[in-house]
XYZ file of C-alpha atoms in Angstrom:
756
model
C 0.000 0.000 0.000
C 1.297 3.387 -0.963
C 2.308 5.838 1.796
C -0.008 8.486 0.456
C -2.952 6.146 0.819
C -1.944 5.292 4.376
C -1.723 8.973 5.267
C -5.155 9.627 3.824
C -6.660 6.745 5.809
C -5.060 7.992 9.059
C -6.333 11.482 8.395
C -9.811 10.160 7.759
C -9.581 8.129 10.994
C -8.547 11.128 13.035
C -11.282 13.226 11.505
C -13.809 10.486 12.205
C -12.570 10.265 15.815
C -12.822 14.006 16.240
C -16.331 14.054 14.808
C -17.250 11.200 17.122
C -15.800 13.025 20.155
C -17.713 16.164 19.310
C -20.888 14.165 18.839
C -20.392 12.329 22.120
C -19.493 15.535 23.946
C -22.635 17.223 22.611
C -24.668 14.225 23.714
C -23.323 14.529 27.305
C -25.215 17.131 29.284
C -22.375 18.577 31.406
C -24.685 21.024 33.142
C -26.764 18.098 34.361
C -23.733 16.834 36.284
C -23.797 19.741 38.703
C -26.904 18.622 40.661
C -25.898 14.969 40.257
C -22.469 15.622 41.808
C -24.010 17.675 44.587
C -26.505 14.898 45.323
C -23.853 12.190 45.217
C -21.566 14.053 47.630
C -24.500 14.832 49.908
C -25.454 11.179 50.004
C -21.879 10.017 50.575
C -20.820 12.563 53.214
C -23.885 14.310 54.532
C -22.242 17.601 53.532
C -22.995 20.192 50.848
C -20.872 20.446 47.701
C -20.939 23.826 45.996
C -19.483 24.349 42.515
C -19.380 28.125 42.467
C -17.498 28.422 39.178
C -17.819 26.964 35.698
C -18.267 23.224 35.071
C -17.056 22.126 31.631
C -15.781 19.217 29.561
C -12.276 19.543 28.166
C -11.827 17.598 24.894
C -8.437 16.025 24.174
C -6.827 12.637 24.030
C -7.390 12.753 27.816
C -10.881 14.289 28.142
C -11.631 15.747 31.567
C -14.415 17.348 33.528
C -13.190 20.655 34.933
C -14.814 22.474 37.853
C -13.741 25.834 39.234
C -14.087 27.180 42.775
C -15.388 24.048 44.530
C -16.294 23.980 48.231
C -17.276 21.218 50.667
C -19.124 22.428 53.746
C -17.898 21.857 57.285
C -19.927 20.009 59.893
C -22.569 21.909 61.804
C -20.988 23.910 64.631
C -17.526 23.937 63.051
C -15.176 26.868 63.471
C -15.544 27.750 59.760
C -18.365 27.100 57.260
C -16.090 25.397 54.698
C -14.020 22.259 55.306
C -12.441 21.968 51.823
C -11.944 24.637 49.193
C -10.333 23.853 45.787
C -9.525 26.453 43.164
C -9.792 23.956 40.291
C -10.704 20.268 40.010
C -9.838 18.178 36.965
C -11.376 14.718 36.576
C -9.852 12.619 33.758
C -12.817 10.627 32.395
C -10.878 8.566 29.781
C -11.115 8.616 25.985
C -12.319 5.031 25.550
C -14.892 5.447 28.276
C -16.131 8.649 26.678
C -16.526 6.870 23.306
C -18.573 4.241 25.132
C -20.844 7.032 26.370
C -19.992 6.603 30.061
C -17.724 8.516 32.459
C -14.932 6.651 34.260
C -12.889 8.892 36.562
C -9.324 7.545 36.686
C -7.254 10.637 37.502
C -8.300 13.429 39.832
C -6.227 16.630 40.046
C -6.780 19.262 42.737
C -5.228 22.693 42.272
C -4.680 24.991 45.297
C -6.600 22.888 47.807
C -7.274 24.257 51.309
C -8.361 21.605 53.857
C -9.451 22.243 57.465
C -9.322 19.364 59.975
C -10.536 20.158 63.479
C -11.799 18.929 66.843
C -14.016 20.995 69.113
C -13.863 21.277 72.885
C -15.997 18.151 73.268
C -13.660 16.116 71.072
C -15.969 15.999 68.013
C -14.081 15.977 64.706
C -15.141 17.186 61.256
C -13.803 14.269 59.216
C -16.433 11.782 60.372
C -19.199 11.851 57.749
C -22.855 10.906 58.067
C -23.407 9.712 54.478
C -23.946 6.278 52.960
C -22.225 4.387 50.118
C -23.155 5.528 46.621
C -24.621 2.885 44.276
C -25.542 3.305 40.638
C -29.171 3.169 39.522
C -29.373 1.757 35.947
C -32.944 2.959 35.505
C -32.117 6.564 36.287
C -31.022 7.313 32.724
C -28.321 9.847 31.745
C -24.662 9.103 31.327
C -23.415 6.275 33.601
C -20.564 7.329 35.939
C -18.170 5.154 37.894
C -15.143 5.827 40.143
C -12.155 3.904 38.863
C -9.510 6.141 40.386
C -5.894 5.210 39.690
C -4.286 8.627 40.173
C -4.830 11.465 42.627
C -2.692 14.575 42.411
C -2.679 17.704 44.528
C -0.833 20.640 43.046
C -0.136 23.024 45.925
C -2.312 22.817 49.001
C -2.688 23.678 52.659
C -3.884 21.494 55.531
C -4.775 23.210 58.815
C -5.344 21.188 61.994
C -7.238 22.898 64.820
C -7.890 21.328 68.233
C -9.829 23.492 70.695
C -8.453 21.459 73.621
C -4.814 21.977 72.734
C -2.401 24.689 71.707
C -2.017 26.633 68.471
C -3.100 25.342 65.076
C -0.760 23.210 62.992
C -0.204 23.944 59.311
C 0.979 21.669 56.501
C 1.992 23.227 53.209
C 1.850 20.662 50.399
C 4.217 21.195 47.536
C 3.397 17.871 45.966
C 1.023 15.021 46.715
C 0.287 12.084 44.466
C -1.341 8.656 44.576
C -0.484 6.648 41.480
C -1.134 3.065 40.321
C 0.786 2.662 37.024
C -0.984 -0.555 35.981
C -4.220 -2.211 37.125
C -3.722 -4.337 40.229
C -0.388 -2.723 41.101
C 0.160 -1.099 44.501
C -0.718 2.573 44.721
C 2.403 4.629 45.226
C 2.266 7.615 47.542
C 4.612 10.573 47.375
C 4.335 13.873 49.201
C 6.662 16.730 50.045
C 6.144 20.008 51.858
C 6.526 21.684 55.231
C 4.907 20.980 58.603
C 4.819 24.165 60.684
C 7.772 25.408 58.686
C 9.759 22.174 58.940
C 10.504 20.140 55.831
C 8.980 16.648 55.464
C 9.003 13.834 52.932
C 6.397 11.076 52.812
C 6.541 7.987 50.623
C 5.121 4.469 50.488
C 2.433 2.210 49.034
C -1.278 1.759 49.739
C -2.198 -1.523 48.062
C -3.901 -1.843 44.681
C -5.966 0.861 43.024
C -9.015 -1.412 43.031
C -8.770 -1.991 46.762
C -8.278 1.727 47.330
C -11.311 2.626 45.185
C -13.482 0.086 46.988
C -12.273 1.491 50.295
C -13.061 5.076 49.280
C -16.498 4.113 47.928
C -17.064 1.704 50.843
C -18.130 -1.045 48.444
C -16.642 -4.419 47.565
C -13.289 -5.059 49.194
C -12.964 -2.953 52.337
C -9.344 -3.521 53.342
C -6.118 -2.434 51.775
C -2.521 -2.613 53.004
C -0.227 0.333 53.574
C 3.469 0.797 54.032
C 4.691 4.346 54.666
C 7.807 6.218 55.680
C 7.918 9.829 56.870
C 11.089 11.843 57.334
C 11.048 15.087 59.329
C 13.869 17.055 60.961
C 15.214 14.768 63.695
C 12.365 12.265 63.282
C 11.846 9.148 61.157
C 8.504 7.320 61.294
C 7.292 4.158 59.558
C 3.872 2.515 59.345
C 3.134 -1.015 58.118
C -0.274 -2.689 58.234
C -3.800 -2.470 56.865
C -6.648 0.029 56.780
C -10.210 -1.227 56.554
C -13.558 0.459 55.993
C -16.175 -0.120 58.666
C -19.469 1.329 59.822
C -17.687 3.828 62.065
C -15.167 4.894 59.444
C -11.655 3.726 58.590
C -10.024 1.273 60.995
C -6.332 0.621 61.510
C -4.264 -2.464 62.140
C -0.906 -0.795 61.710
C 2.499 -1.196 63.296
C 4.105 2.177 63.915
C 7.737 2.936 64.695
C 9.411 6.243 65.481
C 13.023 7.216 65.987
C 13.557 10.745 67.304
C 16.763 12.637 67.951
C 14.919 15.046 70.304
C 11.712 13.874 71.974
C 10.513 17.346 73.029
C 11.053 18.842 69.555
C 9.289 15.908 67.890
C 6.381 16.236 70.307
C 5.890 19.870 69.367
C 5.479 18.812 65.717
C 2.347 16.848 66.630
C 1.078 19.198 69.337
C 2.323 17.269 72.378
C 4.262 18.713 75.309
C 6.806 15.953 75.959
C 9.647 16.030 78.508
C 13.124 16.947 77.227
C 14.644 13.482 77.628
C 16.705 13.629 74.447
C 16.587 10.804 71.917
C 13.660 8.369 71.823
C 12.708 5.129 70.081
C 9.233 3.613 70.025
C 7.224 0.838 68.406
C 3.469 0.435 68.843
C 0.557 -1.250 67.101
C -2.491 0.895 66.312
C -5.742 -1.080 66.371
C -9.166 0.489 65.892
C -10.717 3.653 64.422
C -8.426 5.846 62.346
C -8.508 8.798 64.754
C -9.101 6.886 67.983
C -7.139 3.614 67.896
C -6.001 1.588 70.878
C -2.268 1.289 71.471
C -0.993 -2.277 71.739
C 2.495 -3.710 72.137
C 3.961 -0.387 73.263
C 7.735 -0.570 73.523
C 9.400 2.804 74.041
C 12.789 3.927 75.302
C 13.166 7.639 76.029
C 16.513 9.280 76.725
C 19.869 7.760 77.639
C 21.029 6.241 80.899
C 23.710 8.877 81.465
C 21.101 11.612 80.967
C 18.140 9.750 82.459
C 16.101 7.195 80.541
C 12.533 5.957 80.738
C 11.320 2.664 79.260
C 7.594 2.008 78.751
C 5.911 -1.250 77.754
C 2.239 -2.231 77.681
C -1.109 -1.176 76.224
C -3.519 1.776 76.290
C -7.047 0.825 75.227
C -8.340 4.410 74.904
C -5.546 6.959 74.405
C -7.925 9.939 74.112
C -9.454 9.295 77.538
C -6.325 7.534 78.783
C -8.275 4.549 80.079
C -7.605 0.855 79.756
C -4.002 1.567 80.717
C -1.628 -1.245 81.619
C 1.965 -0.039 81.438
C 5.259 -1.114 82.935
C 7.659 1.741 83.607
C 11.397 1.604 84.178
C 13.445 4.730 84.925
C 17.218 4.495 84.996
C 20.003 7.016 85.429
C 23.576 7.336 86.619
C 22.423 10.160 88.887
C 19.128 11.555 90.107
C 20.239 14.929 88.759
C 19.992 13.427 85.264
C 16.214 13.946 85.477
C 16.467 17.640 86.395
C 15.990 18.775 82.796
C 13.081 16.415 82.198
C 11.176 17.412 85.352
C 12.104 21.094 85.330
C 13.050 20.857 89.021
C 16.596 20.796 90.460
C 17.456 17.392 91.890
C 20.533 16.453 93.936
C 23.453 14.810 92.152
C 23.305 11.634 94.224
C 24.179 8.043 93.281
C 22.597 5.859 90.639
C 18.822 5.666 90.365
C 16.600 2.846 89.152
C 12.822 2.762 89.539
C 10.151 0.452 88.195
C 6.392 0.135 88.576
C 3.272 -1.135 86.880
C 0.591 1.511 86.337
C -3.052 0.614 85.653
C -6.338 2.481 85.722
C -8.765 0.902 88.139
C -12.323 1.850 89.115
C -11.981 5.441 88.026
C -8.532 5.817 89.547
C -4.961 4.655 89.225
C -2.838 2.058 90.935
C 0.944 1.838 90.977
C 1.862 -1.769 91.690
C 5.204 -3.463 92.229
C 6.853 -0.129 92.969
C 10.601 -0.611 93.381
C 13.015 2.281 93.818
C 16.761 2.165 94.355
C 18.199 5.638 94.860
C 21.747 6.019 96.091
C 21.834 4.104 99.368
C 18.041 4.220 99.780
C 15.325 1.865 98.627
C 11.537 1.872 98.478
C 8.939 -0.754 97.593
C 5.165 -0.899 97.841
C 1.913 0.085 96.189
C 0.176 3.434 95.640
C -3.484 3.934 94.715
C -4.956 7.191 93.398
C -8.700 7.765 93.161
C -11.000 10.720 92.681
C -9.152 12.518 89.908
C -6.708 15.397 90.123
C -9.311 17.908 91.376
C -9.613 16.126 94.751
C -7.436 13.002 94.761
C -7.528 10.269 97.346
C -4.120 8.632 97.754
C -3.500 5.379 99.576
C 0.087 4.182 99.920
C 1.718 1.231 101.629
C 5.478 1.602 101.466
C 8.497 -0.217 102.865
C 12.163 0.755 102.963
C 15.060 -1.273 104.278
C 17.243 1.858 104.233
C 16.262 5.478 103.657
C 19.005 8.113 103.725
C 17.204 11.462 103.959
C 20.470 13.359 104.203
C 21.663 11.998 100.877
C 18.341 12.792 99.225
C 17.775 16.251 100.704
C 21.369 17.377 101.073
C 21.046 18.014 104.828
C 23.409 20.642 106.235
C 23.863 21.954 109.737
C 21.249 24.627 110.408
C 22.489 28.091 111.246
C 21.073 30.161 114.080
C 19.197 33.081 112.494
C 21.055 36.227 113.501
C 20.453 39.672 112.086
C 23.231 41.438 110.233
C 25.380 43.735 112.329
C 24.831 41.806 115.554
C 21.401 43.284 116.231
C 18.296 41.485 117.352
C 18.118 37.903 116.137
C 15.790 37.085 113.336
C 12.537 35.333 114.338
C 12.971 31.749 115.460
C 9.315 31.023 114.685
C 8.542 32.353 111.237
C 5.547 34.591 110.674
C 5.274 33.436 107.049
C 1.948 31.748 106.266
C 2.051 27.957 106.356
C 0.747 26.143 103.238
C -2.442 25.170 105.037
C -4.379 25.236 101.766
C -2.774 21.852 101.078
C -5.000 20.415 103.817
C -7.870 20.654 101.331
C -5.832 19.210 98.446
C -7.351 15.757 98.820
C -7.341 12.670 101.037
C -4.319 10.639 102.119
C -3.767 7.301 103.822
C -0.052 6.532 104.125
C 1.840 3.875 106.045
C 5.611 3.721 105.601
C 7.845 1.259 107.429
C 11.579 2.003 107.420
C 14.177 -0.398 108.741
C 16.955 2.187 108.982
C 16.354 5.949 108.691
C 19.283 8.350 108.655
C 20.329 11.779 107.484
C 24.078 11.365 107.774
C 24.231 11.827 111.553
C 20.820 11.012 112.957
C 19.981 7.313 112.908
C 16.692 5.647 113.794
C 15.754 2.021 113.361
C 12.428 0.212 113.046
C 10.644 3.438 112.109
C 6.941 3.565 111.334
C 5.335 6.637 109.771
C 1.578 6.945 109.324
C -0.347 9.873 107.868
C -4.037 10.433 107.223
C -5.652 13.454 105.622
C -9.398 13.725 105.278
C -11.825 16.618 105.392
C -8.993 19.104 105.856
C -7.664 17.308 108.952
C -4.107 15.955 108.890
C -2.888 13.397 111.399
C 0.734 12.222 111.538
C 2.173 9.502 113.753
C 5.841 8.576 113.920
C 7.633 6.021 116.071
C 11.210 4.769 116.222
C 11.995 1.624 118.203
C 15.625 2.687 118.483
C 17.046 6.209 118.241
C 19.901 7.650 120.301
C 19.840 4.441 122.398
C 16.177 4.990 123.250
C 12.740 5.202 121.681
C 10.902 8.132 120.098
C 7.213 8.703 119.427
C 5.415 11.691 117.998
C 1.934 12.752 116.933
C 0.869 15.830 114.987
C -2.683 16.879 114.194
C -3.537 19.889 112.037
C -7.220 20.706 111.603
C -7.908 23.194 108.823
C -11.675 23.291 109.364
C -11.843 25.879 112.191
C -10.597 29.426 111.808
C -7.831 29.788 112.685
C -6.664 26.221 112.085
C -5.824 24.198 115.188
C -2.598 22.284 115.819
C -1.845 19.590 118.403
C 1.608 18.115 119.008
C 2.629 15.241 121.238
C 6.228 14.025 121.628
C 7.629 11.260 123.817
C 11.219 10.119 124.269
C 12.189 7.228 126.525
C 15.743 6.538 127.690
C 17.320 8.499 124.837
C 20.898 9.738 125.018
C 20.140 13.462 124.965
C 23.698 14.485 124.110
C 23.808 12.131 121.169
C 20.328 13.184 120.008
C 21.212 16.895 120.091
C 24.412 16.194 118.175
C 22.722 13.959 115.589
C 20.023 16.560 114.998
C 22.749 19.213 114.565
C 21.327 21.294 117.411
C 24.129 21.338 119.974
C 27.377 19.707 121.087
C 27.205 21.140 124.626
C 26.295 17.807 126.225
C 27.563 14.260 126.184
C 25.434 11.428 127.501
C 22.430 12.133 129.665
C 19.800 9.422 129.505
C 16.550 11.320 129.152
C 12.805 10.887 129.289
C 10.804 13.673 127.681
C 7.135 14.496 127.203
C 5.601 17.389 125.259
C 1.926 18.160 124.835
C 1.062 21.312 122.964
C -2.044 22.855 121.439
C -2.191 26.044 119.431
C -3.848 27.785 116.550
C -2.935 30.062 113.700
C -1.804 30.252 110.114
C 1.913 30.627 110.830
C 4.394 28.945 113.129
C 4.682 32.178 115.105
C 0.909 32.369 115.626
C 0.756 28.738 116.721
C 3.554 29.140 119.274
C 2.143 32.452 120.517
C -1.141 30.708 121.381
C 0.333 27.431 122.622
C -0.955 25.709 125.726
C 0.313 22.457 127.225
C 3.295 21.097 129.121
C 6.942 20.239 128.529
C 8.604 17.806 130.943
C 12.216 16.622 130.791
C 13.968 14.265 133.210
C 17.653 13.632 132.481
C 20.222 11.468 134.235
C 23.974 11.815 134.441
C 25.791 13.501 131.590
C 28.892 15.447 130.776
C 28.999 19.140 129.903
C 31.351 20.045 127.093
C 34.492 21.934 128.156
C 35.696 25.153 126.583
C 36.480 28.788 127.175
C 35.243 30.347 130.348
C 33.931 33.874 130.064
C 34.469 36.225 133.000
C 31.555 36.621 135.340
C 29.412 39.682 134.710
C 29.889 42.604 137.050
C 26.876 43.730 139.049
C 24.438 45.316 136.701
C 26.306 44.077 133.655
C 25.165 41.515 131.167
C 27.038 38.957 129.077
C 25.762 37.559 125.833
C 25.536 33.781 125.651
C 26.875 33.526 122.122
C 26.244 30.287 120.290
C 29.973 29.480 120.215
C 30.358 29.560 124.021
C 30.648 26.129 125.641
C 28.305 24.865 128.334
C 31.167 25.033 130.850
C 31.620 28.677 129.927
C 27.936 29.344 130.527
C 28.098 27.572 133.868
C 31.077 29.718 134.860
C 29.064 32.860 134.081
C 26.306 31.640 136.387
C 28.618 30.476 139.191
C 32.062 32.048 138.789
C 32.958 31.084 142.354
C 32.509 27.373 141.689
C 35.703 25.300 141.523
C 36.748 24.127 138.108
C 35.421 20.650 137.497
C 35.208 18.048 134.821
C 31.761 19.177 133.655
C 29.871 16.301 135.243
C 26.099 16.808 135.380
C 24.334 14.503 137.826
C 20.777 15.192 136.701
C 18.333 17.703 135.275
C 14.569 18.115 135.681
C 12.549 20.694 133.765
C 8.775 21.109 133.821
C 7.202 24.082 131.999
C 3.477 24.806 131.857
C 2.360 26.617 128.691
C -0.600 28.959 128.478
C -1.263 31.364 125.599
C 2.312 31.122 124.423
C 3.848 31.757 127.862
C 5.844 28.839 129.295
C 6.189 29.172 133.071
C 8.602 27.014 135.008
C 7.005 24.697 137.523
C 10.251 22.836 138.047
C 13.742 23.749 136.830
C 16.498 21.918 138.670
C 20.009 20.765 137.757
C 22.705 19.201 139.903
C 26.486 18.941 139.508
C 29.121 17.694 141.963
C 29.857 21.321 142.895
C 26.439 22.924 143.009
C 22.708 22.619 142.582
C 21.019 25.045 140.210
C 17.374 25.978 140.690
C 15.450 28.236 138.367
C 12.172 29.980 137.960
C 10.648 32.277 135.379
C 9.118 32.089 131.959
C 9.745 31.842 128.252
C 7.487 33.906 126.001
C 7.101 32.006 122.732
C 5.175 34.869 121.170
C 7.890 37.472 121.646
C 10.641 34.820 121.676
C 12.139 36.197 124.877
C 13.446 34.760 128.143
C 12.801 35.921 131.703
C 14.482 33.396 133.968
C 16.236 33.601 137.305
C 18.779 30.925 138.159
C 19.886 30.415 141.760
C 23.086 28.415 142.272
C 23.468 26.513 145.574
C 27.066 25.476 146.247
C 27.751 22.149 147.922
C 30.446 23.993 149.870
C 28.279 25.917 152.328
C 31.041 28.443 152.882
C 30.309 29.754 149.388
C 26.630 30.435 150.106
C 27.099 34.172 150.796
C 28.517 34.778 147.343
C 26.181 32.436 145.465
C 23.925 35.099 144.027
C 21.006 34.605 141.637
C 21.567 35.273 137.945
C 19.043 36.595 135.447
C 18.771 35.153 131.938
C 16.894 37.474 129.607
C 16.816 38.566 125.997
C 16.046 36.712 122.804
C 15.804 32.947 122.663
C 18.594 32.769 120.113
C 20.785 35.372 121.889
C 20.136 35.237 125.640
C 21.846 37.693 127.995
C 23.182 36.557 131.364
C 23.533 39.153 134.105
C 23.608 39.587 137.833
C 20.170 39.532 139.418
C 18.888 43.075 139.899
C 16.847 42.228 142.983
C 17.928 39.390 145.235
C 15.199 36.810 145.579
C 15.841 36.450 149.276
C 17.217 39.561 150.911
C 20.590 39.202 152.506
C 21.352 35.712 151.273
C 21.927 33.791 148.109
C 20.031 30.718 149.284
C 17.176 28.787 147.706
C 14.435 29.290 150.236
C 11.064 30.065 148.824
C 11.928 29.386 145.195
C 9.018 27.513 143.639
C 9.928 23.932 142.874
C 13.188 24.060 144.861
C 13.884 20.991 146.946
C 13.358 21.400 150.683
C 15.491 18.330 151.362
C 19.089 17.645 150.302
C 19.632 15.957 146.954
C 20.724 12.332 147.399
C 24.036 11.190 146.035
C 23.807 9.718 142.540
C 24.734 6.239 143.700
C 21.444 4.479 143.087
C 19.452 3.818 139.945
C 17.032 6.697 140.586
C 17.230 10.276 139.336
C 18.513 12.477 142.154
C 16.848 15.644 140.828
C 13.510 13.935 140.335
C 13.628 12.364 143.795
C 14.437 15.750 145.329
C 11.513 17.406 143.550
C 9.116 14.689 144.670
C 10.414 14.855 148.226
C 10.124 18.645 148.260
C 6.555 18.508 147.023
C 5.572 16.127 149.778
C 7.485 17.948 152.551
C 5.611 20.302 154.925
C 5.905 23.966 154.010
C 8.810 25.832 155.561
C 8.312 29.078 157.436
C 10.863 31.724 156.718
C 12.774 33.006 159.687
C 12.432 36.434 161.120
C 13.504 39.126 158.753
C 13.398 36.825 155.705
C 10.880 37.912 153.118
C 9.553 35.365 150.622
C 8.807 36.484 147.111
C 6.279 33.699 146.554
C 3.729 33.440 149.317
C 2.287 30.047 148.355
C 4.180 26.907 149.322
C 5.568 24.572 146.705
C 2.659 23.723 144.434
C 1.117 20.381 145.398
C 0.364 19.540 141.732
C 2.073 16.370 140.501
C 1.443 16.267 136.799
C 0.209 13.251 134.956
C 3.423 13.177 132.971
C 5.546 13.349 136.144
C 3.612 10.430 137.613
C 4.165 8.467 134.427
C 7.924 8.998 134.566
C 8.222 8.353 138.322
C 6.295 5.127 137.934
C 8.598 3.774 135.242
């Protein structure tokens, strides 16, 4: 056949094809598609489709329906009326399909798309549609249309995500997005590039075959298709591998997800989460369930590094949005507790290695921490903690056990300094006037029991310690007991009731057979005494919103009975001249203080035979009922008061030498001034005119003190004997300051100690 003939036949064929296309195009009523498309979208999504611009058919070897200015409405109550706005939509309907007088959409192109995804304050999203699957009706007439999509392309677009319950909106700028199946039955390739809140991302992968994808989109036929994706963002690589299925409630996932982040906090900000700055993180998890509300199974995450603090998490979360159905195992590990300072935003001490583990579960509207195990430096902690009632008013129940707990290592205990004002003026308040955090009494409810085998702070050591605390209705009750501390036992109770105004406080302390010198040293209070087996009782009630107010209103009793001890030696200050005062500075030894009180006494070894002190408190004023100390050289008897409100002393101490020849020069001494800086001076008015004796001093023994040869307390026996002795009558010319005899009251606490 000649070439000219072939050319003529081809030309005739092309002309015939063109005529056929024109005829077919004229036979297709494009305008009729507008209401049909609107109806189809309405039926499929429950939303309104508006084609505001021109709808036309573009004739070419790839004929296409073209729509301009297309909008899809948002759900009712959304933040904006439009969910999707597209400047131009091109739908490739296929040449062969057009010749067969039906429309088959295989390639959809969106130009300048603007998509809004959002959740409101109640958690309702706008991507859940209320429509139903679209099915063709052969009897409806018109041009048949089917969705046989094999390509989807977005040329420039913006996706905005708004969540009313979280922070600022997130924005994705799409430079390119395409779904493409090159041949029928082949996997659909996905490729997308752009920026996420200004940060570059690349997304690639496959989504199964085009047929499976079309059936999934139309919710007909096959309803499951596989996916395999990889996303790369700055410092973050994520992969997803699994299947997506179409169900009655929308798309459902069965997808394994992995993430590898160089900076956990920065990666969290990309997806709107405020995550702790633990550094690098790795995680794998399986998403099962609805597309936007899946459960999290097989969680395996490692956050941070051991040298900077790491946290490992394994388990499941059935409902991540409500954070219920939680069953997680946590393991925290670090070379130092300070490694978690950055993550917690709170300075922590740089103490030894730390390892903690626990199982956390939600239970009956609350939370339970089981199998708690903590190893921190030299301390340990095990037990179980239960939290109920929510964060607004939690109820915490804890049962804890420690073999060793080193509070000094944890808190960095240092020796407390006596508060002294600059320039040597009046001491700063011993009892602070700053408001106590009493609002915490209404924080929630607490039931705590903590057993500690060995409690220490570096110096202080207590064994077999039991701490119990209850908080309910604004009333806090604390009980503490140590079976062994300073060679004795300690017990204490504290009750703070925040219901009345002002709040009420009750304190009860008991010490049995403790070594007072050792206890004072271990508590970093004083080194003025060595030894001194002591029994002590304190009962105190007060009210107020500060420690100062509580002490200023305190009522109760303080009773101390001490046996033999040794006063610390040191420099001896000169005795004050008549009318002069000497300051009892904190650095002065107890022997120096004793020399100020009795400068005539012979130098001794600092032996203290006994000490009895009984103060009665009323409205912040502690008055001495008994104040008696005995040394080999002298007996010291005191009377007066301590004002806890003004933090001042007003005491008179009367020394009685064992050498009766020294009685004429044994004059009373006044102790006045601030509690933290007392002043010792010669008594301005002799208690008993013409003599330095003890007669008439309340609580002074009327019988000689026995020698400390027996097992009893000489001072206590003298006080008891004096209280049961008949009243003495002062001789002629001797005037008594106190008219009443020694008070006959024998306190309940005194009876308890005497009867031991």
